[in-house]
């Protein structure tokens, strides 16, 4: 059965304190791994797509990486506006499967 | 210009009523989806339509019926609403998946349904 597990569930950082979010997955025939950001009361906002092990994508303070078993979302020198829930999702043969998310809080 | 829009944003209704949620996308995508996000914020697929044809129908009660009048619209009709239907419902759209590659989905702002 396809599964996605995100850790930690919640993460509190000080402004400027870099860290990483983890997404472990078990799927047969990965056709894409996606990272989304969700702010309270809003829909998920697309961040990155990764297709194969070794691939990396960057956007501002965020960098996503992919191995055969997991993906990391690295946050460098975060700011309070980076506070949100970050969702990982994978697609294999069927529908997109989401993890339960990591809620990031960045304080100044 | 809103890419994926949903109406209404909030919906409060009583048990047993029938209600509809509308979704429209102006991204030129072929595929549209409905997701349910429960109180624990877990997001789960309900339905997927490709070019007006139903391609994914997860284990969802028959009281939920999607309708796609054209590629840009996907509506969700819910009969005989129950307390457990209370959740946030998201519409999304994407390009049609290829055999070995899937495309990112773009989500609407959500409809918060409260059944009393």
Tab-separated table of C-alpha atoms in Angstrom:
chain	number	residue	atom	x	y	z
A	1	UNK	CA	0.000	0.000	0.000
A	2	UNK	CA	1.277	3.455	-0.943
A	3	UNK	CA	2.170	5.529	2.126
A	4	UNK	CA	3.518	8.974	2.946
A	5	UNK	CA	4.837	9.912	6.384
A	6	UNK	CA	5.952	13.409	7.329
A	7	UNK	CA	8.068	14.380	10.317
A	8	UNK	CA	8.101	16.192	12.568
A	9	UNK	CA	4.388	16.988	12.982
A	10	UNK	CA	5.284	20.436	14.316
A	11	UNK	CA	8.456	22.490	14.265
A	12	UNK	CA	9.225	25.748	16.032
A	13	UNK	CA	12.192	27.793	14.842
A	14	UNK	CA	13.699	31.128	15.617
A	15	UNK	CA	14.099	33.500	12.711
A	16	UNK	CA	17.313	32.608	10.908
A	17	UNK	CA	17.488	29.082	12.370
A	18	UNK	CA	17.776	26.679	9.430
A	19	UNK	CA	16.193	23.216	9.532
A	20	UNK	CA	14.746	20.403	7.416
A	21	UNK	CA	11.366	18.723	7.063
A	22	UNK	CA	11.198	15.046	6.158
A	23	UNK	CA	8.824	13.135	3.887
A	24	UNK	CA	9.238	9.344	3.772
A	25	UNK	CA	7.303	7.435	1.165
A	26	UNK	CA	6.549	3.894	0.085
A	27	UNK	CA	5.152	3.634	-3.439
A	28	UNK	CA	5.534	1.415	-6.478
A	29	UNK	CA	6.494	3.370	-9.553
A	30	UNK	CA	6.813	6.960	-8.379
A	31	UNK	CA	5.467	9.369	-10.991
A	32	UNK	CA	6.043	12.506	-8.944
A	33	UNK	CA	6.633	13.874	-5.453
A	34	UNK	CA	5.108	17.248	-4.673
A	35	UNK	CA	5.568	19.824	-1.929
A	36	UNK	CA	2.808	22.245	-1.032
A	37	UNK	CA	2.445	25.048	1.469
A	38	UNK	CA	-0.905	25.622	3.192
A	39	UNK	CA	-1.752	28.733	5.187
A	40	UNK	CA	-4.689	28.663	7.643
A	41	UNK	CA	-8.033	28.967	5.858
A	42	UNK	CA	-6.497	28.656	2.387
A	43	UNK	CA	-5.938	25.969	-0.219
A	44	UNK	CA	-2.572	24.226	-0.673
A	45	UNK	CA	-0.125	26.273	-2.731
A	46	UNK	CA	2.182	24.378	-5.054
A	47	UNK	CA	5.914	24.674	-4.326
A	48	UNK	CA	7.929	21.930	-6.058
A	49	UNK	CA	7.737	18.775	-8.151
A	50	UNK	CA	10.490	16.143	-8.002
A	51	UNK	CA	10.580	13.147	-10.313
A	52	UNK	CA	13.747	11.152	-9.752
A	53	UNK	CA	16.308	10.420	-7.041
A	54	UNK	CA	19.035	13.019	-6.903
A	55	UNK	CA	16.819	15.805	-8.193
A	56	UNK	CA	16.827	19.144	-6.347
A	57	UNK	CA	14.672	22.268	-6.697
A	58	UNK	CA	15.105	25.680	-5.051
A	59	UNK	CA	12.886	28.677	-4.467
A	60	UNK	CA	13.980	31.560	-2.267
A	61	UNK	CA	14.754	30.075	1.171
A	62	UNK	CA	13.382	26.620	0.305
A	63	UNK	CA	15.200	23.685	-1.260
A	64	UNK	CA	13.629	20.295	-1.943
A	65	UNK	CA	15.626	17.111	-2.471
A	66	UNK	CA	14.650	13.552	-3.355
A	67	UNK	CA	16.087	10.098	-2.707
A	68	UNK	CA	14.534	6.717	-3.462
A	69	UNK	CA	12.852	6.599	-0.066
A	70	UNK	CA	12.423	10.163	1.128
A	71	UNK	CA	12.360	13.833	0.356
A	72	UNK	CA	13.606	16.749	2.408
A	73	UNK	CA	12.442	20.327	2.412
A	74	UNK	CA	15.340	22.439	3.646
A	75	UNK	CA	14.535	25.885	4.989
A	76	UNK	CA	17.488	28.260	5.156
A	77	UNK	CA	17.366	31.298	7.456
A	78	UNK	CA	13.555	31.197	7.785
A	79	UNK	CA	11.453	34.282	8.362
A	80	UNK	CA	8.129	34.570	10.222
A	81	UNK	CA	6.284	34.649	6.879
A	82	UNK	CA	7.491	31.092	6.242
A	83	UNK	CA	5.169	29.919	9.013
A	84	UNK	CA	2.644	27.502	7.481
A	85	UNK	CA	1.840	23.811	7.136
A	86	UNK	CA	4.013	22.075	4.567
A	87	UNK	CA	2.454	19.110	2.803
A	88	UNK	CA	4.214	16.352	0.900
A	89	UNK	CA	2.330	14.259	-1.653
A	90	UNK	CA	3.269	11.383	-3.936
A	91	UNK	CA	1.675	9.991	-7.043
A	92	UNK	CA	2.196	6.457	-8.275
A	93	UNK	CA	-0.402	4.422	-10.171
A	94	UNK	CA	-3.443	5.976	-8.575
A	95	UNK	CA	-4.429	9.192	-6.925
A	96	UNK	CA	-2.213	11.758	-5.258
A	97	UNK	CA	-1.525	10.672	-1.661
A	98	UNK	CA	-0.826	13.356	0.919
A	99	UNK	CA	1.092	13.160	4.164
A	100	UNK	CA	-0.369	14.741	7.279
A	101	UNK	CA	1.926	17.735	7.026
A	102	UNK	CA	4.470	19.554	9.158
A	103	UNK	CA	3.305	22.760	10.822
A	104	UNK	CA	6.183	25.232	10.922
A	105	UNK	CA	6.197	28.229	13.253
A	106	UNK	CA	8.954	30.807	12.897
A	107	UNK	CA	9.248	33.445	15.578
A	108	UNK	CA	11.161	36.712	15.365
B	1	UNK	CA	-7.286	36.416	-12.162
B	2	UNK	CA	-8.209	33.504	-9.892
B	3	UNK	CA	-6.907	30.207	-11.300
B	4	UNK	CA	-9.208	27.794	-9.422
B	5	UNK	CA	-12.300	29.250	-7.809
B	6	UNK	CA	-14.966	27.688	-5.619
B	7	UNK	CA	-18.351	28.847	-4.414
B	8	UNK	CA	-19.488	29.205	-1.755
B	9	UNK	CA	-16.573	29.702	0.618
B	10	UNK	CA	-18.712	28.867	3.636
B	11	UNK	CA	-21.768	26.636	3.761
B	12	UNK	CA	-23.794	26.050	6.922
B	13	UNK	CA	-26.766	23.723	6.657
B	14	UNK	CA	-28.863	21.267	8.599
B	15	UNK	CA	-28.742	17.490	8.545
B	16	UNK	CA	-30.776	15.950	5.761
B	17	UNK	CA	-30.462	18.877	3.373
B	18	UNK	CA	-29.024	18.707	-0.150
B	19	UNK	CA	-26.303	21.157	-1.180
B	20	UNK	CA	-23.920	21.844	-4.064
B	21	UNK	CA	-20.428	23.291	-4.321
B	22	UNK	CA	-19.211	24.747	-7.598
B	23	UNK	CA	-15.686	24.822	-8.988
B	24	UNK	CA	-14.204	26.538	-12.021
B	25	UNK	CA	-10.652	26.674	-13.371
B	26	UNK	CA	-9.244	29.017	-15.998
B	27	UNK	CA	-5.865	27.295	-16.381
B	28	UNK	CA	-6.803	25.252	-19.447
B	29	UNK	CA	-6.307	21.995	-17.542
B	30	UNK	CA	-7.864	18.679	-18.600
B	31	UNK	CA	-8.220	17.116	-15.174
B	32	UNK	CA	-10.142	18.270	-12.102
B	33	UNK	CA	-10.423	16.856	-8.616
B	34	UNK	CA	-12.364	17.024	-5.375
B	35	UNK	CA	-10.590	16.575	-2.031
B	36	UNK	CA	-11.869	16.459	1.532
B	37	UNK	CA	-9.795	17.871	4.406
B	38	UNK	CA	-10.983	16.673	7.779
B	39	UNK	CA	-10.656	18.301	11.191
B	40	UNK	CA	-7.157	16.856	11.556
B	41	UNK	CA	-6.155	18.625	8.336
B	42	UNK	CA	-5.669	15.349	6.451
B	43	UNK	CA	-6.271	15.845	2.729
B	44	UNK	CA	-7.822	12.945	0.832
B	45	UNK	CA	-8.919	12.510	-2.784
B	46	UNK	CA	-12.617	11.941	-3.446
B	47	UNK	CA	-13.049	12.159	-7.222
B	48	UNK	CA	-11.071	12.911	-10.347
B	49	UNK	CA	-12.382	13.857	-13.787
B	50	UNK	CA	-10.409	13.946	-17.013
B	51	UNK	CA	-12.047	15.759	-19.901
B	52	UNK	CA	-15.496	15.346	-18.287
B	53	UNK	CA	-14.962	11.613	-17.678
B	54	UNK	CA	-14.790	10.165	-14.151
B	55	UNK	CA	-11.415	8.443	-13.679
B	56	UNK	CA	-11.021	8.200	-9.895
B	57	UNK	CA	-13.825	7.466	-7.472
B	58	UNK	CA	-12.493	6.694	-4.019
B	59	UNK	CA	-14.593	5.119	-1.298
B	60	UNK	CA	-17.113	7.908	-0.972
B	61	UNK	CA	-20.806	7.505	0.015
B	62	UNK	CA	-23.264	7.513	-2.872
B	63	UNK	CA	-24.709	10.706	-1.417
B	64	UNK	CA	-21.792	12.519	-3.043
B	65	UNK	CA	-22.129	12.998	-6.784
B	66	UNK	CA	-19.708	14.972	-8.923
B	67	UNK	CA	-20.830	16.547	-12.179
B	68	UNK	CA	-18.615	17.984	-14.897
B	69	UNK	CA	-20.541	20.021	-17.496
B	70	UNK	CA	-17.302	20.883	-19.312
B	71	UNK	CA	-13.512	20.711	-18.847
B	72	UNK	CA	-13.410	23.941	-16.850
B	73	UNK	CA	-16.099	23.075	-14.317
B	74	UNK	CA	-16.542	20.354	-11.719
B	75	UNK	CA	-19.404	20.580	-9.252
B	76	UNK	CA	-20.058	18.487	-6.162
B	77	UNK	CA	-23.599	17.690	-5.086
B	78	UNK	CA	-24.249	16.193	-1.678
B	79	UNK	CA	-27.583	14.599	-0.743
B	80	UNK	CA	-28.972	14.006	2.738
B	81	UNK	CA	-26.143	15.753	4.543
B	82	UNK	CA	-24.829	14.164	7.749
B	83	UNK	CA	-22.867	15.591	10.668
B	84	UNK	CA	-19.780	13.655	9.543
B	85	UNK	CA	-19.777	15.509	6.228
B	86	UNK	CA	-18.562	18.633	8.004
B	87	UNK	CA	-15.125	19.392	6.561
B	88	UNK	CA	-13.325	21.628	4.115
B	89	UNK	CA	-13.738	20.590	0.489
B	90	UNK	CA	-11.090	21.567	-2.055
B	91	UNK	CA	-11.293	21.552	-5.796
B	92	UNK	CA	-8.071	21.208	-7.809
B	93	UNK	CA	-6.973	20.959	-11.422
B	94	UNK	CA	-3.945	19.810	-13.403
B	95	UNK	CA	-2.789	18.818	-16.847
B	96	UNK	CA	-3.559	15.211	-17.703
B	97	UNK	CA	-0.945	12.806	-16.324
B	98	UNK	CA	1.436	11.010	-18.646
B	99	UNK	CA	2.249	7.325	-18.236
B	100	UNK	CA	5.454	7.948	-16.302
B	101	UNK	CA	4.980	11.504	-15.096
B	102	UNK	CA	2.335	13.339	-13.115
B	103	UNK	CA	1.760	17.077	-13.058
B	104	UNK	CA	1.250	19.385	-10.133
B	105	UNK	CA	-2.275	20.175	-9.049
B	106	UNK	CA	-3.525	23.678	-8.337
B	107	UNK	CA	-6.032	24.054	-5.547
B	108	UNK	CA	-8.969	26.328	-4.982
B	109	UNK	CA	-9.509	28.279	-1.738
B	110	UNK	CA	-11.789	25.619	-0.250
B	111	UNK	CA	-15.405	25.448	0.917
B	112	UNK	CA	-15.950	25.018	4.634
B	113	UNK	CA	-19.089	22.904	5.083
B	114	UNK	CA	-20.699	22.811	8.501
B	115	UNK	CA	-23.633	20.470	9.069
B	116	UNK	CA	-25.683	21.122	12.193
